[in-house]
């Protein structure tokens, strides 16, 4: 039985997190059954959960990601805002790079919220879509091809949390299309090996970045910076202090290798005091700590090159971290998942996903979506690891030009600053980095020298001299 039309199709998505939910949004339509299976019992409220161990870490949804989600799920931004997400212009963030502070200027709108709230708002938006079913407490254990007269795929699953030492017999669900959205923990390479599909090359680069995060309740108005970002660099630690719903701030320290942050609160305070600006330590000291320190160290870049596997099995897709996971300090994962979901939606609109070769083309399209963010993350991580300039002359030249723009921007060139911010937010093309006005400004700088560095922005209210008032 091979049902190629959208009607009467069964889609099974492994993983009901950000990538799975967004892919469901892309595929939902009347007549099609889209079932999301997740090993976690999915909470009714925004809460961290075991299947997403990174859930207590700060999650920046980039401008590009917010736009992509809004396109897939109109009204998502309003829903997130209504639930307490904090709107911020990225140009107002107190942003410290190794060169200096970014000058303040209008840039791009984003919404700041905790990861559990973002996921909750997505689940609330996707679950009511036609044909969508979100099923928690089910662990997928394997994938089999259907025989003659059967569905194309059988997805084997068992109840999650089975603990009497005996593996239960899997229950099989038939599907015309299977999507792996199971994140970094993906078992797809194993399942494909069992199906005798040639192995996909895996590329990995781990800068051994560690995160330690604590939530803080800060009296409203006490922190005047809309958020603080201090980038790590070779030999330098960094971190974030970002507001979220309910007057919560997440304060995070990060560092690579030997410089990874500690796991307990007194040591984390000390770590933050040792960051090259004490802004993060000051935000932490300004509030009341809510809960324990959450540490996370699984942050390596990992990319499965399924696009190089031929022939790719029809009716099988891979999205999100299961295809390509990034060092999260660049904030790209959810945005790339949203961009992949857009690619899925576009391919679905062009023709049946079950047609011969269609899944292979779509896997290649999703891999192309990951390419730019992968280059950005891995080249920055190579620098973080202290590797010299890239051997590829184009990449070397590009790196030097970006360094030059970085210097110009922190010395007050607003065009350079906005251009870099757009690149970081995955908006705009690399061509914009070479705008004639930027090139002219760079030549001018060569002749006249750089202007003064942008000043350090005020972080706490007392730094601007106003009295501290608890406005709650
Ligand atoms: C420390 C840290 C900080 C991050 N910060 C950011 C950030 O600032 N901005 C950003 O955009 N991204 C960030 N990310 C990345 C982001 O978390 C992911 O890219 C994003 O959630 C998309 O992931 P996903 O949906 O592919 O996988 P995940 O979110 O990891 O979800 C996978 C899902 O699959 C389920 N699952 C796994 N195996 C099975 C199975 N066998 N059967 C059933 N279900 C299964 C899991 O329970 C889970 O729900 C961060 C990541 C880390 C580690």
mmCIF file of C-alpha atoms and ligand atoms in Angstrom, residues 14-20 37-40 49 51-52 54 57-61 115 138-140 181-185 191 211 296 298-299 319-322 328 331-335 337, ligand 1:
data_model
loop_
_atom_site.group_PDB
_atom_site.id
_atom_site.type_symbol
_atom_site.label_atom_id
_atom_site.label_comp_id
_atom_site.label_asym_id
_atom_site.label_seq_id
_atom_site.Cartn_x
_atom_site.Cartn_y
_atom_site.Cartn_z
ATOM 1 C CA UNK A 14 10.016 10.762 16.451
ATOM 2 C CA UNK A 15 10.459 13.507 19.067
ATOM 3 C CA UNK A 16 7.914 16.171 20.060
ATOM 4 C CA UNK A 17 10.359 18.950 20.859
ATOM 5 C CA UNK A 18 11.071 22.105 18.850
ATOM 6 C CA UNK A 19 12.076 20.444 15.549
ATOM 7 C CA UNK A 20 9.344 17.785 15.739
ATOM 8 C CA UNK A 37 5.866 10.366 19.612
ATOM 9 C CA UNK A 38 7.994 11.443 22.565
ATOM 10 C CA UNK A 39 9.617 9.342 25.262
ATOM 11 C CA UNK A 40 8.738 11.992 27.875
ATOM 12 C CA UNK A 49 11.735 17.737 31.227
ATOM 13 C CA UNK A 51 14.201 14.317 27.370
ATOM 14 C CA UNK A 52 15.458 17.883 26.852
ATOM 15 C CA UNK A 54 19.330 21.519 27.931
ATOM 16 C CA UNK A 57 19.808 26.635 29.927
ATOM 17 C CA UNK A 58 19.067 30.005 28.274
ATOM 18 C CA UNK A 59 17.624 29.692 24.780
ATOM 19 C CA UNK A 60 17.872 32.710 22.521
ATOM 20 C CA UNK A 61 15.372 32.476 19.667
ATOM 21 C CA UNK A 115 13.129 27.214 26.806
ATOM 22 C CA UNK A 138 6.439 6.404 24.148
ATOM 23 C CA UNK A 139 10.030 5.547 23.243
ATOM 24 C CA UNK A 140 10.744 4.663 19.627
ATOM 25 C CA UNK A 181 13.369 14.741 15.196
ATOM 26 C CA UNK A 182 14.884 13.018 18.203
ATOM 27 C CA UNK A 183 17.710 15.495 18.752
ATOM 28 C CA UNK A 184 21.320 14.803 19.672
ATOM 29 C CA UNK A 185 20.287 11.420 21.132
ATOM 30 C CA UNK A 191 18.337 2.003 12.644
ATOM 31 C CA UNK A 211 27.265 26.145 30.682
ATOM 32 C CA UNK A 296 25.376 21.360 30.804
ATOM 33 C CA UNK A 298 27.099 18.440 25.772
ATOM 34 C CA UNK A 299 27.682 21.253 23.342
ATOM 35 C CA UNK A 319 15.379 17.405 10.951
ATOM 36 C CA UNK A 320 16.774 19.522 13.792
ATOM 37 C CA UNK A 321 19.607 18.413 16.029
ATOM 38 C CA UNK A 322 19.244 14.828 14.775
ATOM 39 C CA UNK A 328 24.700 26.455 21.403
ATOM 40 C CA UNK A 331 21.971 30.402 19.561
ATOM 41 C CA UNK A 332 21.175 28.744 16.233
ATOM 42 C CA UNK A 333 19.505 25.361 16.955
ATOM 43 C CA UNK A 334 15.837 26.337 17.219
ATOM 44 C CA UNK A 335 16.140 28.782 14.323
ATOM 45 C CA UNK A 337 14.958 23.711 13.070
HETATM 46 C C1 LIG B 1 23.139 24.181 26.584
HETATM 47 C C2 LIG B 1 22.303 24.437 25.366
HETATM 48 C C3 LIG B 1 21.848 25.718 25.102
HETATM 49 C C4 LIG B 1 21.125 25.970 23.941
HETATM 50 N N1 LIG B 1 20.787 27.252 23.637
HETATM 51 C C5 LIG B 1 20.144 27.516 22.491
HETATM 52 C C6 LIG B 1 19.813 28.852 22.133
HETATM 53 O O1 LIG B 1 20.157 29.817 22.808
HETATM 54 N N2 LIG B 1 19.106 29.040 20.981
HETATM 55 C C7 LIG B 1 18.735 27.999 20.165
HETATM 56 O O2 LIG B 1 18.093 28.227 19.139
HETATM 57 N N3 LIG B 1 19.070 26.733 20.466
HETATM 58 C C8 LIG B 1 19.760 26.463 21.591
HETATM 59 N N4 LIG B 1 20.097 25.172 21.887
HETATM 60 C C9 LIG B 1 19.756 24.101 20.915
HETATM 61 C C10 LIG B 1 18.313 23.681 21.040
HETATM 62 O O3 LIG B 1 18.080 23.137 22.322
HETATM 63 C C11 LIG B 1 17.974 22.659 19.952
HETATM 64 O O4 LIG B 1 18.625 22.938 18.765
HETATM 65 C C12 LIG B 1 16.486 22.683 19.660
HETATM 66 O O5 LIG B 1 15.777 22.333 20.800
HETATM 67 C C13 LIG B 1 16.048 21.743 18.540
HETATM 68 O O6 LIG B 1 16.260 20.484 18.983
HETATM 69 P P1 LIG B 1 15.417 19.221 18.515
HETATM 70 O O7 LIG B 1 13.970 19.469 18.589
HETATM 71 O O8 LIG B 1 16.016 18.767 17.238
HETATM 72 O O9 LIG B 1 15.872 18.189 19.666
HETATM 73 P P2 LIG B 1 15.600 18.245 21.214
HETATM 74 O O10 LIG B 1 15.093 19.548 21.637
HETATM 75 O O11 LIG B 1 16.819 17.725 21.863
HETATM 76 O O12 LIG B 1 14.425 17.190 21.382
HETATM 77 C C14 LIG B 1 14.488 15.842 21.054
HETATM 78 C C15 LIG B 1 13.186 15.188 21.497
HETATM 79 O O13 LIG B 1 13.164 13.837 21.083
HETATM 80 C C16 LIG B 1 12.726 13.018 22.134
HETATM 81 N N5 LIG B 1 13.300 11.682 21.897
HETATM 82 C C17 LIG B 1 14.610 11.356 21.810
HETATM 83 N N6 LIG B 1 14.753 10.047 21.524
HETATM 84 C C18 LIG B 1 13.503 9.534 21.423
HETATM 85 C C19 LIG B 1 12.993 8.236 21.151
HETATM 86 N N7 LIG B 1 13.796 7.205 20.893
HETATM 87 N N8 LIG B 1 11.651 8.050 21.150
HETATM 88 C C20 LIG B 1 10.804 9.103 21.410
HETATM 89 N N9 LIG B 1 11.243 10.344 21.666
HETATM 90 C C21 LIG B 1 12.571 10.565 21.664
HETATM 91 C C22 LIG B 1 13.215 13.723 23.391
HETATM 92 O O14 LIG B 1 12.467 13.372 24.534
HETATM 93 C C23 LIG B 1 13.016 15.179 23.007
HETATM 94 O O15 LIG B 1 11.730 15.648 23.318
HETATM 95 C C24 LIG B 1 20.812 24.891 23.051
HETATM 96 C C25 LIG B 1 21.255 23.596 23.322
HETATM 97 C C26 LIG B 1 22.016 23.371 24.455
HETATM 98 C C27 LIG B 1 22.541 21.984 24.677
#
